[in-house]
Backbone as a printed PyTorch tensor [residue, N CA C, xyz], in Angstrom:
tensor([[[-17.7860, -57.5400,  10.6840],
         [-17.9280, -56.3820,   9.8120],
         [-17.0700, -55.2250,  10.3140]],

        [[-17.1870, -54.8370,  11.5240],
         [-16.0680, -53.9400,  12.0270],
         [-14.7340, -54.2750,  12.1540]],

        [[-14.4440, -55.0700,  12.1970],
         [-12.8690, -55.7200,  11.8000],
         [-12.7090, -55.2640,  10.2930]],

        [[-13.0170, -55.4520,   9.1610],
         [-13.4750, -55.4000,   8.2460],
         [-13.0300, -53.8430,   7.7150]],

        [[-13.9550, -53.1550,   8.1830],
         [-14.2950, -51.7960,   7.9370],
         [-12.8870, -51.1390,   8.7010]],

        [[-12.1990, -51.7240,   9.7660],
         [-11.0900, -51.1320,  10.4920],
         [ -9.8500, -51.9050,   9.4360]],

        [[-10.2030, -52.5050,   8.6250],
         [ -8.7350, -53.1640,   7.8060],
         [ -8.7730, -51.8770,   6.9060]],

        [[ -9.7430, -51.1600,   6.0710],
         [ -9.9890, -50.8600,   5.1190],
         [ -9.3570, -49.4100,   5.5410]],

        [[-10.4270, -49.2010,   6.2670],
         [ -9.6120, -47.2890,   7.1720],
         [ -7.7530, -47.7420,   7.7060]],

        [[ -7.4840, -49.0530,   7.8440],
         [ -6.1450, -48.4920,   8.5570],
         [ -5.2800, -48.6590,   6.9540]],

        [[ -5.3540, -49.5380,   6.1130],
         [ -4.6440, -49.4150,   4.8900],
         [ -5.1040, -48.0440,   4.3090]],

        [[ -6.0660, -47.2800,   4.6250],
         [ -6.4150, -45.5280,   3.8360],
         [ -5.2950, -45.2440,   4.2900]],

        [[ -4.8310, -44.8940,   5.6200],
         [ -3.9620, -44.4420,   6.1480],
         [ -2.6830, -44.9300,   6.7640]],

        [[ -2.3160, -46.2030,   6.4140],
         [ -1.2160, -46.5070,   6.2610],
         [ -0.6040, -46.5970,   7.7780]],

        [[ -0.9430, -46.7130,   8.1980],
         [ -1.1050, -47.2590,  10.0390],
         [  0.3410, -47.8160,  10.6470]],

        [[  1.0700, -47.2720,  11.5100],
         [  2.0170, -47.9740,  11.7140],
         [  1.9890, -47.8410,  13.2070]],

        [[  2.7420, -48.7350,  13.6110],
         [  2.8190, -48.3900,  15.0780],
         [  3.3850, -46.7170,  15.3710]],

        [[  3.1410, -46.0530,  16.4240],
         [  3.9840, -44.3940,  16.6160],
         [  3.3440, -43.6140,  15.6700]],

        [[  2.5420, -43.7580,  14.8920],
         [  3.0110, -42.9130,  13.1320],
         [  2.0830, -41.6840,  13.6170]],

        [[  1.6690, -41.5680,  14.5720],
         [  1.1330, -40.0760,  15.1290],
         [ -0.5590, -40.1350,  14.5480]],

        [[ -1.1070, -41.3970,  14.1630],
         [ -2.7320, -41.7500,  14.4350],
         [ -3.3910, -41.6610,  15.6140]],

        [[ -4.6960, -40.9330,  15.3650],
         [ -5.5910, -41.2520,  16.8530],
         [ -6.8870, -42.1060,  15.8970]],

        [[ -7.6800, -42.8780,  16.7460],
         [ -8.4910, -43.4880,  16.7090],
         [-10.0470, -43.4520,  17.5800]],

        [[-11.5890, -43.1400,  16.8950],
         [-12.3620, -43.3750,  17.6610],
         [-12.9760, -44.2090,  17.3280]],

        [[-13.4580, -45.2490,  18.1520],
         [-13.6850, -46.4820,  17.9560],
         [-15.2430, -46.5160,  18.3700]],

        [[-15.6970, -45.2390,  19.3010],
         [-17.2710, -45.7140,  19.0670],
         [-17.8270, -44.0910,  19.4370]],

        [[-17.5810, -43.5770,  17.3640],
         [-17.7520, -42.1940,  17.6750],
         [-19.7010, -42.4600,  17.4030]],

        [[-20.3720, -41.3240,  17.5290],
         [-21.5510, -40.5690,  17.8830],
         [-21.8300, -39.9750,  16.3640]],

        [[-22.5630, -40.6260,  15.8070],
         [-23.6770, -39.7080,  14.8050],
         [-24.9540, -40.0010,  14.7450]],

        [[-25.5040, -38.8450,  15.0490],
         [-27.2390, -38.9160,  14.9490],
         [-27.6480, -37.6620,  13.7330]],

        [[-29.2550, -37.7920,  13.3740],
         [-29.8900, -37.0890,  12.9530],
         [-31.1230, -36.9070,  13.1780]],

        [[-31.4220, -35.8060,  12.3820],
         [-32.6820, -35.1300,  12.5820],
         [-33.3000, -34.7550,  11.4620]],

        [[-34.8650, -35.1270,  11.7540],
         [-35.5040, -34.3840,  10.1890],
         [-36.6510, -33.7550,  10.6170]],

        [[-36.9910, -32.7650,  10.2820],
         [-38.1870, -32.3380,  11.3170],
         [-39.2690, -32.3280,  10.1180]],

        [[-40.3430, -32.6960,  10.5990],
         [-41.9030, -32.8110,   9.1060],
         [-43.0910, -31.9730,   9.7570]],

        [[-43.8300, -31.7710,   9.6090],
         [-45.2280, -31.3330,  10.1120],
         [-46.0140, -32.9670,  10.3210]],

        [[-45.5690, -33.6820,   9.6790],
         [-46.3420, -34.7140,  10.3480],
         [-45.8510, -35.7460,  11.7550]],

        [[-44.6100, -35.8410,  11.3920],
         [-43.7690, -36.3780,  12.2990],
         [-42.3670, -36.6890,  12.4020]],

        [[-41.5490, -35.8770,  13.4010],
         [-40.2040, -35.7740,  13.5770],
         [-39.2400, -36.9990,  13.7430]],

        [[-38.0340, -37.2990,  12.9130],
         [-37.5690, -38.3770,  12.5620],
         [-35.7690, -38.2780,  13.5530]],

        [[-35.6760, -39.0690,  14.7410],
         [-34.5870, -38.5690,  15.3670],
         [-33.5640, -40.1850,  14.9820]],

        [[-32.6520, -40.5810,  14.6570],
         [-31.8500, -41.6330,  14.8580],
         [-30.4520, -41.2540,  15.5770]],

        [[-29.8270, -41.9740,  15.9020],
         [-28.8110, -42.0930,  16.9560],
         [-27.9560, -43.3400,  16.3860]],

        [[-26.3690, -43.4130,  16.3550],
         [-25.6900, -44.3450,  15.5770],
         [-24.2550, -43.9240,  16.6120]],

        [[-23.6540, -45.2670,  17.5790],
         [-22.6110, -45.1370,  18.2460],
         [-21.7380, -46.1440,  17.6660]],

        [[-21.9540, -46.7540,  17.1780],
         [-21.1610, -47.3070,  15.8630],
         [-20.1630, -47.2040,  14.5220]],

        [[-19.8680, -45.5260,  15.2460],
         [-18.5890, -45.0710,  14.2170],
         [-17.7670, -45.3640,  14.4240]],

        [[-16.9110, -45.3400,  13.4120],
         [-15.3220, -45.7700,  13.2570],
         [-14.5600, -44.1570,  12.8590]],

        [[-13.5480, -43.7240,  13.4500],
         [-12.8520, -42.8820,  12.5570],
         [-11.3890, -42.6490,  13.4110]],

        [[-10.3630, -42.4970,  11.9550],
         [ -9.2210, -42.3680,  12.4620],
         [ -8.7390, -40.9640,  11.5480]],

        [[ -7.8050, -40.6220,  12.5290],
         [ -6.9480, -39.1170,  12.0980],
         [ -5.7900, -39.3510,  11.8890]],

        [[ -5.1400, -39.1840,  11.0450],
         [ -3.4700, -38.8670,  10.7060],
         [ -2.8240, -37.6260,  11.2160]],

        [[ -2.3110, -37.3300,  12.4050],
         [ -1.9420, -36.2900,  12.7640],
         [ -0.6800, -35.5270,  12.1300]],

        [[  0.1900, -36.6240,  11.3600],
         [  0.7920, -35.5900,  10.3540],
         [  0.3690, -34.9120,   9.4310]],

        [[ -0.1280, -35.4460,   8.9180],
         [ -1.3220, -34.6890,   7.6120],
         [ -2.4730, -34.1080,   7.6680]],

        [[ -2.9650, -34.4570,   8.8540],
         [ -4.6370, -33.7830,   9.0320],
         [ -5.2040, -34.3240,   8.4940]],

        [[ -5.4980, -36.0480,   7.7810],
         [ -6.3780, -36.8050,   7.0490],
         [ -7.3330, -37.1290,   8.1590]],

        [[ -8.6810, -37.6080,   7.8710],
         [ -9.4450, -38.2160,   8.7180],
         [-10.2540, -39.0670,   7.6360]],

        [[-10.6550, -40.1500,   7.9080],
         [-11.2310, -41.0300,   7.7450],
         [-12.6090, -41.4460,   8.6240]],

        [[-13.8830, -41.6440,   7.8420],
         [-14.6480, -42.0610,   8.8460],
         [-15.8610, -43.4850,   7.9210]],

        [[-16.1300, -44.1410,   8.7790],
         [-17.3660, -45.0090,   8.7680],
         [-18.1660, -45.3170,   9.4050]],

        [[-19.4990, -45.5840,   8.8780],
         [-20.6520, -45.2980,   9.3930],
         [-21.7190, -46.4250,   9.1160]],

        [[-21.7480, -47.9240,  10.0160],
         [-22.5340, -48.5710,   9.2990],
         [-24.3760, -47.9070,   9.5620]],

        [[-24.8170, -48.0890,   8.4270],
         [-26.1780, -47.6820,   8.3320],
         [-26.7670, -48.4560,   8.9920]],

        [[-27.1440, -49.5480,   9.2210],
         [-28.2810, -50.5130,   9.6790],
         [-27.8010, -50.5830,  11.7050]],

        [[-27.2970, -49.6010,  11.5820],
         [-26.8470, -49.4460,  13.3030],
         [-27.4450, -48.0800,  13.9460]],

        [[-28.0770, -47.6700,  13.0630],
         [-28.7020, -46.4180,  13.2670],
         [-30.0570, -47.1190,  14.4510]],

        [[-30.2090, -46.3250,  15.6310],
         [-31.2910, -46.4540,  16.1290],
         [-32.5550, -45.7640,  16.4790]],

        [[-33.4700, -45.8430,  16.1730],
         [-35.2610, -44.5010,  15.9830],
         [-35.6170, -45.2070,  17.3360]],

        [[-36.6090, -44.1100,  17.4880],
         [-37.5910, -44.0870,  18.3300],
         [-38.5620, -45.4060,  18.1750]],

        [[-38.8740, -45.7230,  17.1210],
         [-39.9880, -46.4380,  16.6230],
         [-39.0730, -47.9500,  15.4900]],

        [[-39.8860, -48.6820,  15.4800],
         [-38.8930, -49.9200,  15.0240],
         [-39.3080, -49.8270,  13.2550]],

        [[-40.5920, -49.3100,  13.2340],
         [-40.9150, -49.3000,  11.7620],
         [-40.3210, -48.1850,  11.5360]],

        [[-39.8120, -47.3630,  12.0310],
         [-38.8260, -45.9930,  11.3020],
         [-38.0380, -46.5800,  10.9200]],

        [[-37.1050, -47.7030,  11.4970],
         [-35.8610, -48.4180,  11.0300],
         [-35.8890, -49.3390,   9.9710]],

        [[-36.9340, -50.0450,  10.4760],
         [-37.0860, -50.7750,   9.3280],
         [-36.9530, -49.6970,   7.7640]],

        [[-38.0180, -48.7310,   7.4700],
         [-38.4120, -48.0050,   6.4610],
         [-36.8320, -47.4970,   5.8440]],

        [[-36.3300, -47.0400,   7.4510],
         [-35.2320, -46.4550,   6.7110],
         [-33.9770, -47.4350,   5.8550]],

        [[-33.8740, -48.5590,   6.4710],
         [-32.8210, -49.4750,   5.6660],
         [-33.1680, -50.4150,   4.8370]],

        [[-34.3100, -50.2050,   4.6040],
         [-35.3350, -51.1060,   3.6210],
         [-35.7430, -50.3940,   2.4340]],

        [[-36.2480, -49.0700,   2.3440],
         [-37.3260, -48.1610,   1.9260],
         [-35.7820, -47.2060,   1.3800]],

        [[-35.2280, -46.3580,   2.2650],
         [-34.5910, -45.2040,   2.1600],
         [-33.2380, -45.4560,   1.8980]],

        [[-32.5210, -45.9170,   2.4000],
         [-30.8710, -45.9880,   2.4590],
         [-30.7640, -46.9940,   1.7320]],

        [[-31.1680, -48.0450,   1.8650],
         [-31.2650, -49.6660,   1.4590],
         [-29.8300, -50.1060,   1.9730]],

        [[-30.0460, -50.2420,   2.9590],
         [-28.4990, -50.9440,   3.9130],
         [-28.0840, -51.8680,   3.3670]],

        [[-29.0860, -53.1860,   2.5630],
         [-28.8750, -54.2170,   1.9940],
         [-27.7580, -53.8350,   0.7580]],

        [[-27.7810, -53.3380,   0.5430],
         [-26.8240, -52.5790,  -0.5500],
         [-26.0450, -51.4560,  -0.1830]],

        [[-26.3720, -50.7650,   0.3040],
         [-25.6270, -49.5510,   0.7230],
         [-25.2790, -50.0960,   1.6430]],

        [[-24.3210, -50.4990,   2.8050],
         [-23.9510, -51.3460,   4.2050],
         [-23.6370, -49.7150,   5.0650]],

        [[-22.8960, -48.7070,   4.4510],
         [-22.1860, -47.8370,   5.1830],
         [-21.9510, -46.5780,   4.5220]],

        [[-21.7690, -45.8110,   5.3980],
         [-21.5810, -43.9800,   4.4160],
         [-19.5330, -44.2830,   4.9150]],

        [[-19.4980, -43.3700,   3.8000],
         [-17.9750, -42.8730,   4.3600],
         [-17.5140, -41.7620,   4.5180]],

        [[-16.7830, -41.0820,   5.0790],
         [-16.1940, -39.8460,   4.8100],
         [-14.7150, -39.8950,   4.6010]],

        [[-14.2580, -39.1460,   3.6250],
         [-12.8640, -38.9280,   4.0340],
         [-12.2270, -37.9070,   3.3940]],

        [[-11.3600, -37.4370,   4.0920],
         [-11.1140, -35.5990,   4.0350],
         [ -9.7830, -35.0520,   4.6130]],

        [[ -9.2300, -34.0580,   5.4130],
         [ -8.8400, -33.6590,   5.3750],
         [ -9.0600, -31.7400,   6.5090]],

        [[ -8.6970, -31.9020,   7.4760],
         [ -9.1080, -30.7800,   8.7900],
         [ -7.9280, -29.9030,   8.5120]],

        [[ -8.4070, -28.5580,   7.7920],
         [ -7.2490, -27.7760,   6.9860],
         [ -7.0210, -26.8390,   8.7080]],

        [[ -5.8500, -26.5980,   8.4460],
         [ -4.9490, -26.1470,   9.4140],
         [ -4.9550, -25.7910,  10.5130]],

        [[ -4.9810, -27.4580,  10.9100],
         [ -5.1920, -28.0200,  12.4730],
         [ -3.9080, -28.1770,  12.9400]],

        [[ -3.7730, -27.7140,  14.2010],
         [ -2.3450, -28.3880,  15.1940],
         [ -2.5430, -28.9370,  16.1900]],

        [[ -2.0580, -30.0900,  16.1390],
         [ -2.1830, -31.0920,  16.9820],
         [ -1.6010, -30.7470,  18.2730]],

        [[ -0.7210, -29.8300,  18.4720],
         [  0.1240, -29.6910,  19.4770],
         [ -0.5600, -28.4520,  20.0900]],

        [[ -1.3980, -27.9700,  19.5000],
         [ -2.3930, -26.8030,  20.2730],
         [ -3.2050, -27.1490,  21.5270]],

        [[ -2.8500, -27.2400,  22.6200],
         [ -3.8150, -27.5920,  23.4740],
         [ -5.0200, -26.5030,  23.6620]],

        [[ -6.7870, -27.1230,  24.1590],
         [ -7.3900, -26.0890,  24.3920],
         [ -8.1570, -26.2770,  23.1590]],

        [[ -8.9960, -25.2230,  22.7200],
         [-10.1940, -25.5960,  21.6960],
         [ -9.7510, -24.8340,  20.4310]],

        [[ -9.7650, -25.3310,  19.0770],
         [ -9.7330, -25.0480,  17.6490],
         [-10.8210, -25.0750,  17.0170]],

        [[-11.5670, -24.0190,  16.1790],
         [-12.2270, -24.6270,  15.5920],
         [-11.7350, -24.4670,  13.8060]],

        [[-12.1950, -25.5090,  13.3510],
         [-11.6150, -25.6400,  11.7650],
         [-12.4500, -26.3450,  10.8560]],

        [[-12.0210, -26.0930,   9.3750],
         [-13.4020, -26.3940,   8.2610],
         [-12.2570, -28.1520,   8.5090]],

        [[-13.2680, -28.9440,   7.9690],
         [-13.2390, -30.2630,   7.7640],
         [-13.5180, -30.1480,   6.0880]],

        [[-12.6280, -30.2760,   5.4710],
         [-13.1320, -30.7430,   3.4230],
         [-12.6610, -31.9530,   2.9290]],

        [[-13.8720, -32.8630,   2.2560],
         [-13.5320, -34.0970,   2.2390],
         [-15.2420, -34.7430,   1.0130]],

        [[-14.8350, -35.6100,   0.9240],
         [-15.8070, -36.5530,   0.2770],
         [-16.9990, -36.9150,   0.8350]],

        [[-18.2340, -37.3370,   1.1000],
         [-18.8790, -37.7270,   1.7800],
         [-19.6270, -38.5880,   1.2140]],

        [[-19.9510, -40.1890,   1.2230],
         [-20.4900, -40.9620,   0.4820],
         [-21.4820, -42.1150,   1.0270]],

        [[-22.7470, -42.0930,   0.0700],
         [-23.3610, -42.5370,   1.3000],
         [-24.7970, -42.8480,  -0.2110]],

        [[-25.1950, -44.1460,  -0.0150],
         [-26.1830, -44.6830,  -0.9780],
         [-25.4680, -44.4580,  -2.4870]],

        [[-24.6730, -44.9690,  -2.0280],
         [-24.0710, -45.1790,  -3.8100],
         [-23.3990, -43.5330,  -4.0040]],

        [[-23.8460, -42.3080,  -3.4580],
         [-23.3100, -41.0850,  -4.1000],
         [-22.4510, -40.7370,  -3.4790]],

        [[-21.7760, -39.5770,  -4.1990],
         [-20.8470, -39.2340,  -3.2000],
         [-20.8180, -37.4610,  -3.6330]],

        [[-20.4130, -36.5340,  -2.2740],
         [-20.7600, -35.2140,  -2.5710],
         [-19.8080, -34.4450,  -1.7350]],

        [[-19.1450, -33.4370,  -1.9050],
         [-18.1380, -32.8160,  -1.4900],
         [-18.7300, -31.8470,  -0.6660]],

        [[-18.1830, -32.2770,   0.7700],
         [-18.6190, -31.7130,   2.4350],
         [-17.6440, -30.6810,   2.4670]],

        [[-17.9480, -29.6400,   3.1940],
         [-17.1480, -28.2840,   4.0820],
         [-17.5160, -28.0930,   5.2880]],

        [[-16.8340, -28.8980,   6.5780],
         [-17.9250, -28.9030,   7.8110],
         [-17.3340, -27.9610,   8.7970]],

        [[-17.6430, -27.2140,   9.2870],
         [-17.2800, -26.7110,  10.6210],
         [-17.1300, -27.2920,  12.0540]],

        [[-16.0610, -27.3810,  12.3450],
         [-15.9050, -28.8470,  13.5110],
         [-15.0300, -27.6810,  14.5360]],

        [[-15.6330, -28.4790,  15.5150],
         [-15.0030, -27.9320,  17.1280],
         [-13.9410, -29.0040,  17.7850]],

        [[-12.7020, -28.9100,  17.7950],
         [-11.3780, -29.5700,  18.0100],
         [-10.8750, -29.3190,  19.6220]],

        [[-11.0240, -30.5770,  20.1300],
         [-10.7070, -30.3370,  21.9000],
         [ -9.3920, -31.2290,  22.1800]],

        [[ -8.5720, -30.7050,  22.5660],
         [ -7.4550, -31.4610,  23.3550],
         [ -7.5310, -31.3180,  24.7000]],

        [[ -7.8750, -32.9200,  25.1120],
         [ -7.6120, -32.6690,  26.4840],
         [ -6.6260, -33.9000,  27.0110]],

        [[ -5.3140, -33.4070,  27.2810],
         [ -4.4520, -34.1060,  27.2170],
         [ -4.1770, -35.0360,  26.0140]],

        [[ -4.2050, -36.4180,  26.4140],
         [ -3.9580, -37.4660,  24.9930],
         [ -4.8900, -37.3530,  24.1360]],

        [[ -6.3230, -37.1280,  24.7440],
         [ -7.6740, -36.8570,  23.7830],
         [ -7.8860, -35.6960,  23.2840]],

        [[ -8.4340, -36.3940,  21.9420],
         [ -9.0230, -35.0340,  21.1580],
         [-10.4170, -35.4200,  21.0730]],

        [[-11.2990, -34.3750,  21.3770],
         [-12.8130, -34.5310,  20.3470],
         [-13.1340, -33.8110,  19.9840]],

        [[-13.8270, -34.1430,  18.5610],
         [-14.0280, -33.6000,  17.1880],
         [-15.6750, -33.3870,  17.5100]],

        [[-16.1290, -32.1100,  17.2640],
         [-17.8180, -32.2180,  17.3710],
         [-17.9720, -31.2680,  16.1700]],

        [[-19.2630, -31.5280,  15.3540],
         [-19.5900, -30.6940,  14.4430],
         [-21.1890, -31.1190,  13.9500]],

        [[-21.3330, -30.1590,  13.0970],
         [-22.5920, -30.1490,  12.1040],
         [-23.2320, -30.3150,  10.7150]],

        [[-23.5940, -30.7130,  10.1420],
         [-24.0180, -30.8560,   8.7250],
         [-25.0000, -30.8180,   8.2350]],

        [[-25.3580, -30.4410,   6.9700],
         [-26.5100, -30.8480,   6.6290],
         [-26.4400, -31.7190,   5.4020]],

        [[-27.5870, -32.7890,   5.3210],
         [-27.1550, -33.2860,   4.6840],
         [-28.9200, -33.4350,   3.0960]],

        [[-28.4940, -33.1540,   2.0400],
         [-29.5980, -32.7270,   1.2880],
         [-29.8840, -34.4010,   0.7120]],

        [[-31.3310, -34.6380,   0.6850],
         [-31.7840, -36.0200,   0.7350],
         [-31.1970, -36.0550,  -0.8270]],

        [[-31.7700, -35.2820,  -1.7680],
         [-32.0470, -35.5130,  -3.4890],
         [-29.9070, -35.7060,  -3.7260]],

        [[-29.5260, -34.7300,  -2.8970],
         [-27.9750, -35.2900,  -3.2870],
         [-27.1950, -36.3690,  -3.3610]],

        [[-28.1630, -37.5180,  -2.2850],
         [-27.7270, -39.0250,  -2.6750],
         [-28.5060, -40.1810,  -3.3590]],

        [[-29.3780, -39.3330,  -3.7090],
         [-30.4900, -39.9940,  -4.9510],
         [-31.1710, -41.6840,  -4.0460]],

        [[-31.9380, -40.6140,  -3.1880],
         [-32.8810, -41.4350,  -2.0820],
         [-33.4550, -40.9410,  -2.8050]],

        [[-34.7380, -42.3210,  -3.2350],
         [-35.9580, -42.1340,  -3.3880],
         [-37.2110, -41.9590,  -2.4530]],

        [[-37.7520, -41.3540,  -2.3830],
         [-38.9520, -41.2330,  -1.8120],
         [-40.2900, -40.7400,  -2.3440]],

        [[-41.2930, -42.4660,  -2.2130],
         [-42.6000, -42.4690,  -2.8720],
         [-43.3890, -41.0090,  -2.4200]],

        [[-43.7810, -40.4570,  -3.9720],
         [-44.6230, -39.4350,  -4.2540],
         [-45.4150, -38.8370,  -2.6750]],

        [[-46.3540, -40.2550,  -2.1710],
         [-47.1200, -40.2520,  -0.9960],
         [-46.7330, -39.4600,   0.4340]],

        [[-45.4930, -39.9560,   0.0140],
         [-44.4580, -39.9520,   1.5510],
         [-43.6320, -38.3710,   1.2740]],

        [[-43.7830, -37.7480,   0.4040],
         [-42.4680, -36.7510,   0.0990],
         [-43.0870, -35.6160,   1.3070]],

        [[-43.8820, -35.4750,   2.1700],
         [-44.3750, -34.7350,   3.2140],
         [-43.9120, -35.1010,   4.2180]],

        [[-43.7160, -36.5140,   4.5350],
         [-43.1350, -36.7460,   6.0240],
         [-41.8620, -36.9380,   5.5860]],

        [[-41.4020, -37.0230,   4.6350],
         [-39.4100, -37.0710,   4.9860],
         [-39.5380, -35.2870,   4.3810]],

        [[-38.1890, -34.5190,   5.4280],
         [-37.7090, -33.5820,   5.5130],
         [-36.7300, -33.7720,   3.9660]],

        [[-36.6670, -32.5890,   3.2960],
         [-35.5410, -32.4880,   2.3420],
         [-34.6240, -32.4900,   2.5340]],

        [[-33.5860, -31.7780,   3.8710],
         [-32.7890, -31.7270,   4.6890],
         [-32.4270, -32.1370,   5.9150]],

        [[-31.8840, -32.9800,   6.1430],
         [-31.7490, -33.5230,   7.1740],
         [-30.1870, -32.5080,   8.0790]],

        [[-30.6740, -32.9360,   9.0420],
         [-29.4940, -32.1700,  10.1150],
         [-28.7570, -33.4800,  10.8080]],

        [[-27.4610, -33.5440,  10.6500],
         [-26.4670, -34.3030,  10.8280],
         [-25.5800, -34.3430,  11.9000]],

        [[-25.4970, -34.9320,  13.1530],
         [-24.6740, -34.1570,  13.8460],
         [-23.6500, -35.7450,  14.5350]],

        [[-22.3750, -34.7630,  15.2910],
         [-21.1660, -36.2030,  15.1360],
         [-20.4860, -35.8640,  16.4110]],

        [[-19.7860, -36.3350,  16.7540],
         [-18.5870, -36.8110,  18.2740],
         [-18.1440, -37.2070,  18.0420]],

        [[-16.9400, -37.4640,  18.0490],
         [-15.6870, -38.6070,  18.3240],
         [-14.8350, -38.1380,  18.9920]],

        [[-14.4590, -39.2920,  20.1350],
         [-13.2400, -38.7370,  20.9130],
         [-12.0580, -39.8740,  20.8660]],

        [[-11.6710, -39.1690,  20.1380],
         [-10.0200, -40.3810,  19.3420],
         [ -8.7510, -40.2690,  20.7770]],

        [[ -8.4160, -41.5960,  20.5350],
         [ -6.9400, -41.8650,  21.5690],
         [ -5.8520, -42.1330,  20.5090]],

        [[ -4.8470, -42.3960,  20.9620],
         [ -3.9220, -42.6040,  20.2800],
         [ -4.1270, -44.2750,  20.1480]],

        [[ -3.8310, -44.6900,  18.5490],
         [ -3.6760, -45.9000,  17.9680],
         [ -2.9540, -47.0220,  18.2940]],

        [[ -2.4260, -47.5740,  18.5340],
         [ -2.0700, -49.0400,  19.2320],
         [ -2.3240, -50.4530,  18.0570]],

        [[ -1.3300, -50.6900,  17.7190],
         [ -1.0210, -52.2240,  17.0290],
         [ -1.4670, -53.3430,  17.8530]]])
């Protein structure tokens, strides 16, 4: 499946050997939902994302059913019940880090605008991301929120107390340069 998902992101971006791509191969997204009944934390090191450093494109994927909870019936619920991984396999992003320089060493910070898609929907992100060069590496850290009803998750009447409306989204990746 990650072979797969890395054919798909390197034809987005057109991949050549040199062509000034970085690559993170096992970026960091977790979340958070906080309830009065009980707080929902997952953790997912299973990202994929690549940058086009001529253009400032970024690309990202996210398989869902790699997400890991505290609790095994949280997971279950969530790729069964909530996301439906069985169908939904993965979120995507892809966008565009408006006027980033690559050749800036030292810290940037810049909006990220791009697509964000995830259970069949898809909804137009503006993220605020923190940009680190340290030497060959860059890492990308930022925040989101992400609104449940915007990707048309259902959640039974019963349950609409313990899932949060908003979830808090948060990401890492520390990309190297690309290699054929």
């Amino acid at each position: 499946m990650h072979k797969f998902i890395l054919v798909i992101m390197l034809s987005f971006l057109s991949i050549q050997k040199d062509s000034g791509k970085i690559i993170a191969r096992q970026g960091n997204v977790s979340f958070f939902s906080y309830t009065p009944v009980e707080n929902i934390k997952a953790e997912n090191n299973q990202v994929l994302s690549i940058v086009d450093l001529k253009n400032n494109k970024i690309a990202v994927s996210i398989l869902m059913n790699a997400f890991v909870f505290e609790k095994a019936l949280m997971r279950e619920h969530f790729n069964e019940s909530y996301i439906e991984s069985d169908i939904y396999p993965k979120a995507t992003f892809e966008g565009k880090i408006i006027d980033f320089d690559p050749s800036m060493k030292g810290v940037q910070t810049r909006m990220i605008k791009g697509d964000f898609s995830m259970h069949g929907s898809n909804k137009e992100l503006e993220i605020k991301a923190k940009i680190e060069k340290q030497n060959d590496v860059f890492v990308i850290t930022g925040s989101f929120e992400a609104v449940v009803e915007d990707y048309d998750i259902k959640i039974p009447p019963l349950l609409r107390g313990n899932i949060a409306k908003i979830i808090n989204v948060d990401f890492k990746f520390e990309y190297e340069a690309y290699e054929n």
